[in-house]
mmCIF file of C-alpha atoms and ligand atoms in Angstrom:
data_model
loop_
_atom_site.group_PDB
_atom_site.id
_atom_site.type_symbol
_atom_site.label_atom_id
_atom_site.label_comp_id
_atom_site.label_asym_id
_atom_site.label_seq_id
_atom_site.Cartn_x
_atom_site.Cartn_y
_atom_site.Cartn_z
ATOM 1 C CA MET A 1379 -140.726 19.498 -144.827
ATOM 2 C CA GLN A 1380 -137.406 19.959 -143.061
ATOM 3 C CA ILE A 1381 -136.911 22.243 -140.082
ATOM 4 C CA ALA A 1382 -135.162 25.419 -141.200
ATOM 5 C CA ASN A 1383 -135.324 29.144 -140.526
ATOM 6 C CA ASP A 1384 -138.853 30.595 -140.583
ATOM 7 C CA LYS A 1385 -140.589 27.234 -140.050
ATOM 8 C CA ALA A 1386 -143.150 26.764 -137.280
ATOM 9 C CA VAL A 1387 -142.204 23.594 -135.437
ATOM 10 C CA SER A 1388 -144.372 21.546 -133.047
ATOM 11 C CA LEU A 1389 -142.655 19.040 -130.788
ATOM 12 C CA HIS A 1390 -142.922 16.956 -127.666
ATOM 13 C CA TYR A 1391 -139.943 16.929 -125.339
ATOM 14 C CA THR A 1392 -138.731 15.664 -122.012
ATOM 15 C CA LEU A 1393 -135.931 17.597 -120.319
ATOM 16 C CA THR A 1394 -133.720 15.696 -117.882
ATOM 17 C CA ASN A 1395 -130.631 16.818 -115.988
ATOM 18 C CA MET A 1396 -127.408 14.821 -115.629
ATOM 19 C CA ALA A 1397 -128.712 13.341 -112.361
ATOM 20 C CA GLY A 1398 -131.578 11.764 -114.304
ATOM 21 C CA GLU A 1399 -134.245 14.023 -112.805
ATOM 22 C CA VAL A 1400 -137.028 15.119 -115.155
ATOM 23 C CA ILE A 1401 -137.082 18.929 -115.073
ATOM 24 C CA ASP A 1402 -139.780 19.593 -117.623
ATOM 25 C CA SER A 1403 -141.893 17.677 -120.113
ATOM 26 C CA SER A 1404 -144.566 18.436 -122.673
ATOM 27 C CA GLU A 1405 -146.026 14.934 -122.435
ATOM 28 C CA ASP A 1406 -148.721 15.923 -119.958
ATOM 29 C CA GLY A 1407 -149.720 19.055 -121.837
ATOM 30 C CA ASP A 1408 -149.707 20.750 -125.163
ATOM 31 C CA VAL A 1409 -146.950 20.385 -127.685
ATOM 32 C CA LEU A 1410 -144.290 23.081 -127.704
ATOM 33 C CA VAL A 1411 -144.583 25.257 -130.817
ATOM 34 C CA TYR A 1412 -141.757 27.609 -131.727
ATOM 35 C CA LEU A 1413 -140.466 29.677 -134.625
ATOM 36 C CA HIS A 1414 -137.159 28.254 -135.852
ATOM 37 C CA GLY A 1415 -134.207 30.587 -136.324
ATOM 38 C CA GLN A 1416 -135.371 33.345 -133.976
ATOM 39 C CA GLY A 1417 -133.798 32.237 -130.725
ATOM 40 C CA ASN A 1418 -137.200 31.276 -129.266
ATOM 41 C CA ILE A 1419 -135.606 28.191 -127.685
ATOM 42 C CA ILE A 1420 -132.109 27.498 -126.343
ATOM 43 C CA PRO A 1421 -129.410 27.439 -129.069
ATOM 44 C CA GLY A 1422 -128.333 23.817 -128.523
ATOM 45 C CA LEU A 1423 -131.850 22.513 -129.021
ATOM 46 C CA GLU A 1424 -132.515 24.753 -132.016
ATOM 47 C CA ASN A 1425 -129.293 23.558 -133.684
ATOM 48 C CA ALA A 1426 -130.176 19.906 -133.038
ATOM 49 C CA LEU A 1427 -133.609 20.348 -134.613
ATOM 50 C CA ALA A 1428 -132.360 21.884 -137.876
ATOM 51 C CA GLY A 1429 -132.987 19.516 -140.800
ATOM 52 C CA LYS A 1430 -135.325 17.204 -138.865
ATOM 53 C CA VAL A 1431 -138.793 16.302 -140.185
ATOM 54 C CA ALA A 1432 -142.145 15.406 -138.602
ATOM 55 C CA GLY A 1433 -141.922 11.987 -136.964
ATOM 56 C CA ASP A 1434 -138.220 12.203 -136.126
ATOM 57 C CA LYS A 1435 -137.285 11.206 -132.576
ATOM 58 C CA PHE A 1436 -133.884 11.902 -131.086
ATOM 59 C CA ASN A 1437 -131.906 12.608 -127.928
ATOM 60 C CA VAL A 1438 -129.474 15.467 -127.547
ATOM 61 C CA THR A 1439 -127.088 16.443 -124.758
ATOM 62 C CA ILE A 1440 -126.596 20.198 -124.464
ATOM 63 C CA ALA A 1441 -123.715 21.860 -122.632
ATOM 64 C CA PRO A 1442 -124.482 24.887 -120.438
ATOM 65 C CA LYS A 1443 -123.031 27.346 -122.972
ATOM 66 C CA ASP A 1444 -125.661 26.218 -125.502
ATOM 67 C CA ALA A 1445 -128.437 26.025 -122.890
ATOM 68 C CA TYR A 1446 -128.941 28.558 -120.085
ATOM 69 C CA GLY A 1447 -125.319 29.609 -119.770
ATOM 70 C CA GLU A 1448 -122.573 29.035 -117.259
ATOM 71 C CA ILE A 1449 -123.016 30.268 -113.722
ATOM 72 C CA VAL A 1450 -121.718 33.829 -113.621
ATOM 73 C CA ASP A 1451 -120.345 35.008 -110.278
ATOM 74 C CA ASN A 1452 -121.061 38.676 -110.869
ATOM 75 C CA MET A 1453 -124.775 37.891 -111.164
ATOM 76 C CA VAL A 1454 -124.684 37.433 -107.385
ATOM 77 C CA GLN A 1455 -125.068 40.633 -105.404
ATOM 78 C CA VAL A 1456 -125.704 41.652 -101.824
ATOM 79 C CA VAL A 1457 -128.325 44.321 -101.230
ATOM 80 C CA ALA A 1458 -129.826 45.969 -98.174
ATOM 81 C CA LYS A 1459 -133.094 44.688 -96.783
ATOM 82 C CA GLU A 1460 -134.681 48.130 -97.374
ATOM 83 C CA MET A 1461 -134.754 47.193 -101.072
ATOM 84 C CA PHE A 1462 -137.661 44.923 -100.197
ATOM 85 C CA GLU A 1463 -139.767 47.472 -98.416
ATOM 86 C CA GLY A 1464 -143.314 46.175 -98.206
ATOM 87 C CA VAL A 1465 -142.332 42.535 -98.597
ATOM 88 C CA GLU A 1466 -142.871 40.634 -95.375
ATOM 89 C CA ASP A 1467 -141.078 37.507 -94.284
ATOM 90 C CA LEU A 1468 -138.209 37.396 -96.771
ATOM 91 C CA GLU A 1469 -137.127 33.796 -97.260
ATOM 92 C CA ILE A 1470 -134.381 31.993 -99.120
ATOM 93 C CA GLY A 1471 -135.740 30.844 -102.471
ATOM 94 C CA MET A 1472 -138.107 33.789 -102.987
ATOM 95 C CA GLN A 1473 -137.909 35.211 -106.502
ATOM 96 C CA PHE A 1474 -138.370 38.757 -107.724
ATOM 97 C CA HIS A 1475 -138.295 40.609 -111.008
ATOM 98 C CA ALA A 1476 -135.409 43.021 -110.924
ATOM 99 C CA ASP A 1477 -133.493 45.406 -113.111
ATOM 100 C CA VAL A 1478 -130.203 43.690 -113.851
ATOM 101 C CA SER A 1479 -127.276 44.665 -116.035
ATOM 102 C CA HIS A 1480 -128.887 43.269 -119.200
ATOM 103 C CA GLY A 1481 -132.482 44.343 -118.759
ATOM 104 C CA THR A 1482 -135.066 42.768 -116.503
ATOM 105 C CA GLY A 1483 -134.477 39.362 -115.032
ATOM 106 C CA ILE A 1484 -135.502 37.068 -112.226
ATOM 107 C CA VAL A 1485 -133.379 37.140 -109.095
ATOM 108 C CA THR A 1486 -133.544 34.577 -106.310
ATOM 109 C CA ILE A 1487 -132.732 35.154 -102.635
ATOM 110 C CA VAL A 1488 -129.919 32.722 -101.830
ATOM 111 C CA ALA A 1489 -128.860 34.017 -98.409
ATOM 112 C CA ILE A 1490 -130.147 36.281 -95.644
ATOM 113 C CA ASP A 1491 -127.762 37.677 -93.048
ATOM 114 C CA GLY A 1492 -129.425 40.295 -90.890
ATOM 115 C CA ASP A 1493 -130.096 43.280 -93.141
ATOM 116 C CA GLN A 1494 -127.913 41.865 -95.923
ATOM 117 C CA ILE A 1495 -129.796 39.980 -98.628
ATOM 118 C CA THR A 1496 -127.848 37.994 -101.216
ATOM 119 C CA LEU A 1497 -129.482 37.742 -104.637
ATOM 120 C CA ASP A 1498 -128.537 35.456 -107.522
ATOM 121 C CA GLY A 1499 -129.542 36.507 -111.029
ATOM 122 C CA ASN A 1500 -128.393 33.320 -112.733
ATOM 123 C CA HIS A 1501 -131.049 31.252 -114.488
ATOM 124 C CA ALA A 1502 -132.142 28.297 -112.356
ATOM 125 C CA LEU A 1503 -130.650 25.974 -114.997
ATOM 126 C CA ALA A 1504 -127.382 27.911 -115.451
ATOM 127 C CA GLY A 1505 -124.379 25.591 -115.311
ATOM 128 C CA GLU A 1506 -126.504 22.501 -116.004
ATOM 129 C CA THR A 1507 -125.879 20.102 -118.867
ATOM 130 C CA LEU A 1508 -129.314 19.227 -120.215
ATOM 131 C CA LEU A 1509 -130.611 16.088 -121.911
ATOM 132 C CA PHE A 1510 -133.548 16.504 -124.279
ATOM 133 C CA ASP A 1511 -135.659 13.621 -125.576
ATOM 134 C CA VAL A 1512 -137.513 15.066 -128.563
ATOM 135 C CA GLU A 1513 -140.227 13.982 -130.993
ATOM 136 C CA VAL A 1514 -140.989 16.294 -133.910
ATOM 137 C CA ILE A 1515 -144.770 16.465 -134.395
ATOM 138 C CA ASP A 1516 -145.252 18.981 -137.182
ATOM 139 C CA VAL A 1517 -143.318 21.384 -139.395
ATOM 140 C CA ARG A 1518 -145.030 24.140 -141.387
ATOM 141 C CA ASP A 1519 -144.216 27.505 -142.913
ATOM 142 C CA ALA A 1520 -144.667 30.373 -140.471
ATOM 143 C CA THR A 1521 -147.187 33.015 -141.496
ATOM 144 C CA ALA A 1522 -146.082 36.500 -142.517
ATOM 145 C CA GLU A 1523 -147.580 37.854 -139.298
ATOM 146 C CA GLU A 1524 -145.720 35.339 -137.163
ATOM 147 C CA LEU A 1525 -142.468 36.216 -138.916
ATOM 148 C CA SER A 1526 -143.027 39.929 -138.348
ATOM 149 C CA HIS A 1527 -143.622 39.288 -134.628
ATOM 150 C CA GLY A 1528 -140.768 36.799 -134.259
ATOM 151 C CA HIS A 1529 -142.927 34.170 -132.549
ATOM 152 C CA ILE A 1530 -145.706 31.684 -133.231
ATOM 153 C CA HIS A 1531 -149.390 32.482 -132.815
ATOM 154 C CA GLY A 1532 -151.418 29.701 -131.277
ATOM 155 C CA GLU A 1533 -155.145 29.260 -131.724
ATOM 156 C CA GLY A 1534 -156.995 32.293 -130.405
ATOM 157 C CA CYS A 1535 -153.741 34.072 -129.636
ATOM 158 C CA HIS A 1536 -153.460 37.616 -130.971
ATOM 159 C CA HIS A 1537 -150.558 39.697 -129.795
HETATM 160 ZN ZN1 LIG B 3023 -147.432 38.085 -132.017
#
């Protein structure tokens, strides 16, 4: 069975950046299962998987625009320290959920200057070209319930 829209796909992957550092891998854990054609995974990887079958192994290089996006300058904003009332010991690198222009996202403190806190709402992998090493494990039809939810249901998972 070939990977196409509305298929449930199981795969192993290793994600490496251009510096050769492994960022993420499924090899130590469970396979990644996703619903093809619903934007569950980054577009570049989804496109590369289309038409593949169980047992296929391949490498793909994905530009930022097809991964987590380019770094966007206007995602960086400076806010007053009072925004973090109740949070002690603000440090660079701390992450918070925040209301951003396109819904809720994760922001990271990138600079602290007195009462001025600089936040960056870019994804940690924004601007990175990503290398995926992929092995397709299984391809099956998604269930009607999975299709109606737009994601895959694992064993014992009901939501
Ligand atoms: Zn569901």
